């Protein structure tokens, strides 16, 4: 692993690290299955040269279904499995260098999620995609606790946001929302819908697909360049290691 840098107080470290054990619970495994099913249907349709996943909760390969050849996993905690460890609010990625970024719940543990999406917007090429996986805050704040579903309770430090809030951050960062999907529904979801309740109320998680808008004033870089560096050479003290690592992966 290459350690880039880590700012203090930008991540609720204990809570985020606790996601590994949470995904090992029965409910966590059920939700992970639903999330991977969504990704398996979506990621093969998104093409490009370079893909990054920010975070690896549960030790899962969140890019497993992607057909993109060069994949990189950036984690915010050195103890987690990944190729690069870096501060999520200061990503060491070159502008216009990525085609796809997958964010499995990292925005729910950083201090300023809007800055996370600003950085992702800078790193993606025009028409590049971001895929965000989040927990449904309606269930965490209401039904889960009301029914005392203990294993569904997330680690301390998680701050959940509705899909509308995340879409607002994406719009601010220069994205258009291509899709919003809800998954991992509870058994009573059918009865709720029959009574006119919104379908999202019975879902435990959501997936949002954002596409970076193309500016008419900025030329679009050709997508056939496979030699773009992902990590800028001056990002860390040992710049040669970082540059060599990323070039080796691109080759």
mmCIF file of C-alpha atoms in Angstrom:
data_model
loop_
_atom_site.group_PDB
_atom_site.id
_atom_site.type_symbol
_atom_site.label_atom_id
_atom_site.label_comp_id
_atom_site.label_asym_id
_atom_site.label_seq_id
_atom_site.Cartn_x
_atom_site.Cartn_y
_atom_site.Cartn_z
ATOM 1 C CA UNK A 1 0.000 0.000 0.000
ATOM 2 C CA UNK A 2 1.121 3.545 -0.739
ATOM 3 C CA UNK A 3 0.314 6.060 1.992
ATOM 4 C CA UNK A 4 -0.283 9.490 0.478
ATOM 5 C CA UNK A 5 -1.391 11.691 3.385
ATOM 6 C CA UNK A 6 -4.235 11.924 5.821
ATOM 7 C CA UNK A 7 -5.852 15.071 7.185
ATOM 8 C CA UNK A 8 -7.106 15.110 10.743
ATOM 9 C CA UNK A 9 -10.823 15.225 11.461
ATOM 10 C CA UNK A 10 -11.904 14.705 7.846
ATOM 11 C CA UNK A 11 -13.104 11.138 8.482
ATOM 12 C CA UNK A 12 -14.957 9.445 11.334
ATOM 13 C CA UNK A 13 -12.364 6.686 11.364
ATOM 14 C CA UNK A 14 -13.733 4.431 14.094
ATOM 15 C CA UNK A 15 -17.207 4.330 12.579
ATOM 16 C CA UNK A 16 -15.974 3.729 9.052
ATOM 17 C CA UNK A 17 -13.621 0.937 10.140
ATOM 18 C CA UNK A 18 -16.579 -0.638 11.950
ATOM 19 C CA UNK A 19 -18.323 -1.218 8.610
ATOM 20 C CA UNK A 20 -16.123 -4.276 8.060
ATOM 21 C CA UNK A 21 -17.654 -6.091 11.029
ATOM 22 C CA UNK A 22 -21.126 -4.728 10.208
ATOM 23 C CA UNK A 23 -21.023 -6.196 6.705
ATOM 24 C CA UNK A 24 -20.184 -9.530 8.289
ATOM 25 C CA UNK A 25 -23.516 -9.600 10.129
ATOM 26 C CA UNK A 26 -26.558 -11.319 8.694
ATOM 27 C CA UNK A 27 -28.216 -8.061 7.749
ATOM 28 C CA UNK A 28 -24.973 -6.648 6.352
ATOM 29 C CA UNK A 29 -24.551 -9.682 4.095
ATOM 30 C CA UNK A 30 -28.108 -9.319 2.877
ATOM 31 C CA UNK A 31 -27.613 -5.667 2.029
ATOM 32 C CA UNK A 32 -24.258 -6.373 0.363
ATOM 33 C CA UNK A 33 -25.944 -8.947 -1.862
ATOM 34 C CA UNK A 34 -28.536 -6.394 -2.958
ATOM 35 C CA UNK A 35 -25.876 -3.747 -3.589
ATOM 36 C CA UNK A 36 -23.716 -6.073 -5.678
ATOM 37 C CA UNK A 37 -26.759 -7.128 -7.682
ATOM 38 C CA UNK A 38 -27.371 -3.474 -8.545
ATOM 39 C CA UNK A 39 -23.727 -2.982 -9.521
ATOM 40 C CA UNK A 40 -23.687 -6.174 -11.590
ATOM 41 C CA UNK A 41 -26.541 -4.797 -13.700
ATOM 42 C CA UNK A 42 -25.062 -1.303 -14.013
ATOM 43 C CA UNK A 43 -21.257 -1.367 -14.187
ATOM 44 C CA UNK A 44 -20.917 -3.448 -17.387
ATOM 45 C CA UNK A 45 -22.709 -0.589 -19.185
ATOM 46 C CA UNK A 46 -20.135 2.034 -18.133
ATOM 47 C CA UNK A 47 -16.984 2.050 -20.248
ATOM 48 C CA UNK A 48 -13.588 3.738 -20.155
ATOM 49 C CA UNK A 49 -9.928 3.248 -19.308
ATOM 50 C CA UNK A 50 -9.614 3.992 -15.587
ATOM 51 C CA UNK A 51 -11.925 3.233 -12.638
ATOM 52 C CA UNK A 52 -11.483 3.933 -8.931
ATOM 53 C CA UNK A 53 -13.413 2.797 -5.881
ATOM 54 C CA UNK A 54 -13.212 5.096 -2.858
ATOM 55 C CA UNK A 55 -13.322 2.869 0.180
ATOM 56 C CA UNK A 56 -13.728 -0.878 0.560
ATOM 57 C CA UNK A 57 -16.274 -1.508 3.326
ATOM 58 C CA UNK A 58 -16.597 -5.150 4.201
ATOM 59 C CA UNK A 59 -13.505 -5.926 2.154
ATOM 60 C CA UNK A 60 -15.701 -6.220 -0.943
ATOM 61 C CA UNK A 61 -14.521 -5.615 -4.490
ATOM 62 C CA UNK A 62 -17.072 -2.983 -5.485
ATOM 63 C CA UNK A 63 -15.698 -2.826 -9.039
ATOM 64 C CA UNK A 64 -15.879 -6.586 -9.650
ATOM 65 C CA UNK A 65 -18.594 -6.225 -12.303
ATOM 66 C CA UNK A 66 -16.839 -3.443 -14.215
ATOM 67 C CA UNK A 67 -15.261 -4.220 -17.587
ATOM 68 C CA UNK A 68 -12.798 -1.358 -17.298
ATOM 69 C CA UNK A 69 -9.266 -2.709 -17.435
ATOM 70 C CA UNK A 70 -7.385 -0.486 -14.995
ATOM 71 C CA UNK A 71 -8.914 -0.393 -11.509
ATOM 72 C CA UNK A 72 -7.569 1.271 -8.391
ATOM 73 C CA UNK A 73 -8.848 1.061 -4.828
ATOM 74 C CA UNK A 74 -8.247 4.074 -2.564
ATOM 75 C CA UNK A 75 -8.990 3.596 1.135
ATOM 76 C CA UNK A 76 -9.143 6.247 3.874
ATOM 77 C CA UNK A 77 -7.684 4.067 6.664
ATOM 78 C CA UNK A 78 -4.259 2.354 6.395
ATOM 79 C CA UNK A 79 -5.539 -0.807 8.115
ATOM 80 C CA UNK A 80 -8.021 -1.452 5.290
ATOM 81 C CA UNK A 81 -7.176 -3.366 2.116
ATOM 82 C CA UNK A 82 -6.342 -1.101 -0.816
ATOM 83 C CA UNK A 83 -3.617 -0.005 -3.186
ATOM 84 C CA UNK A 84 -3.500 3.636 -2.004
ATOM 85 C CA UNK A 85 -4.443 5.241 1.313
ATOM 86 C CA UNK A 86 -5.352 8.909 1.068
ATOM 87 C CA UNK A 87 -7.508 11.582 2.628
ATOM 88 C CA UNK A 88 -10.937 11.421 0.951
ATOM 89 C CA UNK A 89 -11.216 15.223 0.975
ATOM 90 C CA UNK A 90 -7.860 15.702 -0.743
ATOM 91 C CA UNK A 91 -7.715 12.947 -3.339
ATOM 92 C CA UNK A 92 -4.311 12.640 -5.064
ATOM 93 C CA UNK A 93 -5.853 12.294 -8.522
ATOM 94 C CA UNK A 94 -5.133 14.280 -11.648
ATOM 95 C CA UNK A 95 -7.978 16.334 -13.141
ATOM 96 C CA UNK A 96 -9.805 14.648 -16.032
ATOM 97 C CA UNK A 97 -8.047 11.316 -15.423
ATOM 98 C CA UNK A 98 -10.888 8.913 -14.514
ATOM 99 C CA UNK A 99 -13.854 7.402 -16.332
ATOM 100 C CA UNK A 100 -15.649 5.880 -13.337
ATOM 101 C CA UNK A 101 -15.672 6.370 -9.558
ATOM 102 C CA UNK A 102 -17.658 4.126 -7.200
ATOM 103 C CA UNK A 103 -18.364 5.482 -3.706
ATOM 104 C CA UNK A 104 -19.701 2.776 -1.337
ATOM 105 C CA UNK A 105 -20.857 4.739 1.746
ATOM 106 C CA UNK A 106 -17.713 6.860 2.199
ATOM 107 C CA UNK A 107 -19.743 10.077 2.022
ATOM 108 C CA UNK A 108 -21.583 9.004 5.176
ATOM 109 C CA UNK A 109 -18.415 9.123 7.278
ATOM 110 C CA UNK A 110 -16.550 12.210 6.033
ATOM 111 C CA UNK A 111 -16.915 15.571 7.738
ATOM 112 C CA UNK A 112 -17.794 17.498 4.560
ATOM 113 C CA UNK A 113 -19.366 15.208 1.932
ATOM 114 C CA UNK A 114 -19.870 18.030 -0.558
ATOM 115 C CA UNK A 115 -16.078 18.442 -0.789
ATOM 116 C CA UNK A 116 -15.728 14.732 -1.519
ATOM 117 C CA UNK A 117 -18.010 15.059 -4.554
ATOM 118 C CA UNK A 118 -16.259 18.245 -5.673
ATOM 119 C CA UNK A 119 -12.988 16.301 -5.777
ATOM 120 C CA UNK A 120 -14.586 13.445 -7.682
ATOM 121 C CA UNK A 121 -16.019 15.896 -10.205
ATOM 122 C CA UNK A 122 -12.554 17.327 -10.802
ATOM 123 C CA UNK A 123 -10.957 13.892 -11.278
ATOM 124 C CA UNK A 124 -13.553 12.581 -13.768
ATOM 125 C CA UNK A 125 -13.432 13.293 -17.478
ATOM 126 C CA UNK A 126 -16.463 14.946 -19.117
ATOM 127 C CA UNK A 127 -19.237 12.338 -19.398
ATOM 128 C CA UNK A 128 -17.486 10.261 -16.726
ATOM 129 C CA UNK A 129 -19.678 8.564 -14.128
ATOM 130 C CA UNK A 130 -19.883 8.405 -10.352
ATOM 131 C CA UNK A 131 -21.885 5.667 -8.626
ATOM 132 C CA UNK A 132 -22.872 6.354 -5.009
ATOM 133 C CA UNK A 133 -24.145 3.690 -2.602
ATOM 134 C CA UNK A 134 -25.894 4.973 0.513
ATOM 135 C CA UNK A 135 -28.045 3.862 3.421
ATOM 136 C CA UNK A 136 -31.658 4.982 3.674
ATOM 137 C CA UNK A 137 -31.811 7.490 6.586
ATOM 138 C CA UNK A 138 -35.568 7.008 6.981
ATOM 139 C CA UNK A 139 -35.052 3.461 8.180
ATOM 140 C CA UNK A 140 -32.064 4.204 10.384
ATOM 141 C CA UNK A 141 -33.814 7.046 12.143
ATOM 142 C CA UNK A 142 -37.248 5.485 12.397
ATOM 143 C CA UNK A 143 -38.368 1.984 11.484
ATOM 144 C CA UNK A 144 -35.123 0.179 12.338
ATOM 145 C CA UNK A 145 -35.029 1.626 15.844
ATOM 146 C CA UNK A 146 -38.779 1.370 16.343
ATOM 147 C CA UNK A 147 -38.690 -2.356 15.590
ATOM 148 C CA UNK A 148 -35.398 -2.795 17.490
ATOM 149 C CA UNK A 149 -33.609 -4.431 14.576
ATOM 150 C CA UNK A 150 -30.250 -4.352 16.329
ATOM 151 C CA UNK A 151 -28.117 -5.957 13.662
ATOM 152 C CA UNK A 152 -29.258 -3.338 11.166
ATOM 153 C CA UNK A 153 -27.891 -0.478 13.255
ATOM 154 C CA UNK A 154 -24.823 1.074 11.717
ATOM 155 C CA UNK A 155 -21.537 1.772 13.528
ATOM 156 C CA UNK A 156 -21.379 4.943 15.588
ATOM 157 C CA UNK A 157 -20.275 7.954 13.578
ATOM 158 C CA UNK A 158 -22.317 7.275 10.455
ATOM 159 C CA UNK A 159 -24.351 10.243 9.284
ATOM 160 C CA UNK A 160 -26.933 9.262 6.712
ATOM 161 C CA UNK A 161 -28.293 11.471 3.953
ATOM 162 C CA UNK A 162 -31.315 11.019 1.747
ATOM 163 C CA UNK A 163 -30.922 10.512 -1.980
ATOM 164 C CA UNK A 164 -32.247 14.035 -2.629
ATOM 165 C CA UNK A 165 -29.444 15.557 -0.534
ATOM 166 C CA UNK A 166 -26.780 13.549 -2.361
ATOM 167 C CA UNK A 167 -28.257 14.532 -5.715
ATOM 168 C CA UNK A 168 -27.992 18.159 -4.669
ATOM 169 C CA UNK A 169 -24.295 17.749 -3.890
ATOM 170 C CA UNK A 170 -23.743 16.029 -7.222
ATOM 171 C CA UNK A 171 -25.526 18.827 -9.071
ATOM 172 C CA UNK A 172 -23.355 21.371 -7.258
ATOM 173 C CA UNK A 173 -20.246 19.425 -8.335
ATOM 174 C CA UNK A 174 -21.292 19.463 -12.004
ATOM 175 C CA UNK A 175 -23.188 16.187 -12.371
ATOM 176 C CA UNK A 176 -26.485 15.213 -13.887
ATOM 177 C CA UNK A 177 -28.355 12.341 -12.230
ATOM 178 C CA UNK A 178 -28.872 9.470 -14.650
ATOM 179 C CA UNK A 179 -30.559 7.051 -12.243
ATOM 180 C CA UNK A 180 -31.690 6.559 -8.639
ATOM 181 C CA UNK A 181 -32.458 3.013 -7.509
ATOM 182 C CA UNK A 182 -33.546 1.608 -4.150
ATOM 183 C CA UNK A 183 -32.772 -1.908 -2.953
ATOM 184 C CA UNK A 184 -32.880 -4.429 -0.085
ATOM 185 C CA UNK A 185 -36.538 -4.049 0.752
ATOM 186 C CA UNK A 186 -38.156 -5.225 3.948
ATOM 187 C CA UNK A 187 -40.900 -7.913 3.934
ATOM 188 C CA UNK A 188 -43.609 -5.349 4.697
ATOM 189 C CA UNK A 189 -42.680 -3.182 1.690
ATOM 190 C CA UNK A 190 -45.475 -4.600 -0.470
ATOM 191 C CA UNK A 191 -48.113 -3.716 2.109
ATOM 192 C CA UNK A 192 -46.721 -0.183 2.436
ATOM 193 C CA UNK A 193 -46.950 0.383 -1.304
ATOM 194 C CA UNK A 194 -50.513 -0.910 -1.395
ATOM 195 C CA UNK A 195 -51.407 1.790 1.127
ATOM 196 C CA UNK A 196 -49.869 4.499 -1.028
ATOM 197 C CA UNK A 197 -46.546 4.851 0.803
ATOM 198 C CA UNK A 198 -43.485 5.777 -1.322
ATOM 199 C CA UNK A 199 -41.498 2.724 -2.432
ATOM 200 C CA UNK A 200 -38.298 4.259 -1.009
ATOM 201 C CA UNK A 201 -39.704 3.986 2.510
ATOM 202 C CA UNK A 202 -39.367 0.216 2.409
ATOM 203 C CA UNK A 203 -35.823 0.206 1.023
ATOM 204 C CA UNK A 204 -32.689 -0.080 3.145
ATOM 205 C CA UNK A 205 -30.295 1.475 0.629
ATOM 206 C CA UNK A 206 -30.031 3.473 -2.576
ATOM 207 C CA UNK A 207 -27.781 3.743 -5.601
ATOM 208 C CA UNK A 208 -27.299 6.995 -7.520
ATOM 209 C CA UNK A 209 -25.619 7.298 -10.920
ATOM 210 C CA UNK A 210 -24.241 10.723 -11.767
ATOM 211 C CA UNK A 211 -22.735 11.785 -15.088
ATOM 212 C CA UNK A 212 -20.332 14.722 -15.304
ATOM 213 C CA UNK A 213 -21.771 17.436 -17.505
ATOM 214 C CA UNK A 214 -19.798 18.454 -20.587
ATOM 215 C CA UNK A 215 -18.915 22.142 -20.686
ATOM 216 C CA UNK A 216 -19.278 23.738 -24.104
ATOM 217 C CA UNK A 217 -16.314 25.993 -23.317
ATOM 218 C CA UNK A 218 -13.857 23.218 -22.436
ATOM 219 C CA UNK A 219 -12.474 20.837 -25.100
ATOM 220 C CA UNK A 220 -13.127 17.188 -24.328
ATOM 221 C CA UNK A 221 -9.990 15.125 -24.002
ATOM 222 C CA UNK A 222 -9.970 12.025 -26.247
ATOM 223 C CA UNK A 223 -10.890 8.831 -24.391
ATOM 224 C CA UNK A 224 -8.331 6.753 -26.284
ATOM 225 C CA UNK A 225 -5.401 7.902 -24.151
ATOM 226 C CA UNK A 226 -4.565 4.951 -21.889
ATOM 227 C CA UNK A 227 -1.413 6.481 -20.403
ATOM 228 C CA UNK A 228 -3.034 9.124 -18.169
ATOM 229 C CA UNK A 229 -1.524 9.142 -14.707
ATOM 230 C CA UNK A 230 -4.027 8.903 -11.903
ATOM 231 C CA UNK A 231 -1.840 10.147 -9.056
ATOM 232 C CA UNK A 232 0.157 13.373 -9.607
ATOM 233 C CA UNK A 233 3.892 12.903 -9.227
ATOM 234 C CA UNK A 234 4.263 15.589 -6.552
ATOM 235 C CA UNK A 235 1.513 14.367 -4.232
ATOM 236 C CA UNK A 236 3.802 12.694 -1.703
ATOM 237 C CA UNK A 237 7.352 12.746 -0.472
ATOM 238 C CA UNK A 238 8.255 9.542 -2.329
ATOM 239 C CA UNK A 239 6.893 10.735 -5.659
ATOM 240 C CA UNK A 240 8.848 8.201 -7.685
ATOM 241 C CA UNK A 241 7.096 5.273 -6.003
ATOM 242 C CA UNK A 242 3.663 6.685 -6.690
ATOM 243 C CA UNK A 243 4.342 7.541 -10.304
ATOM 244 C CA UNK A 244 5.988 4.188 -10.983
ATOM 245 C CA UNK A 245 3.149 2.292 -9.290
ATOM 246 C CA UNK A 246 0.464 3.979 -11.346
ATOM 247 C CA UNK A 247 2.359 3.627 -14.618
ATOM 248 C CA UNK A 248 2.893 -0.072 -13.916
ATOM 249 C CA UNK A 249 -0.884 -0.480 -13.395
ATOM 250 C CA UNK A 250 -1.722 1.360 -16.590
ATOM 251 C CA UNK A 251 0.677 -0.771 -18.587
#
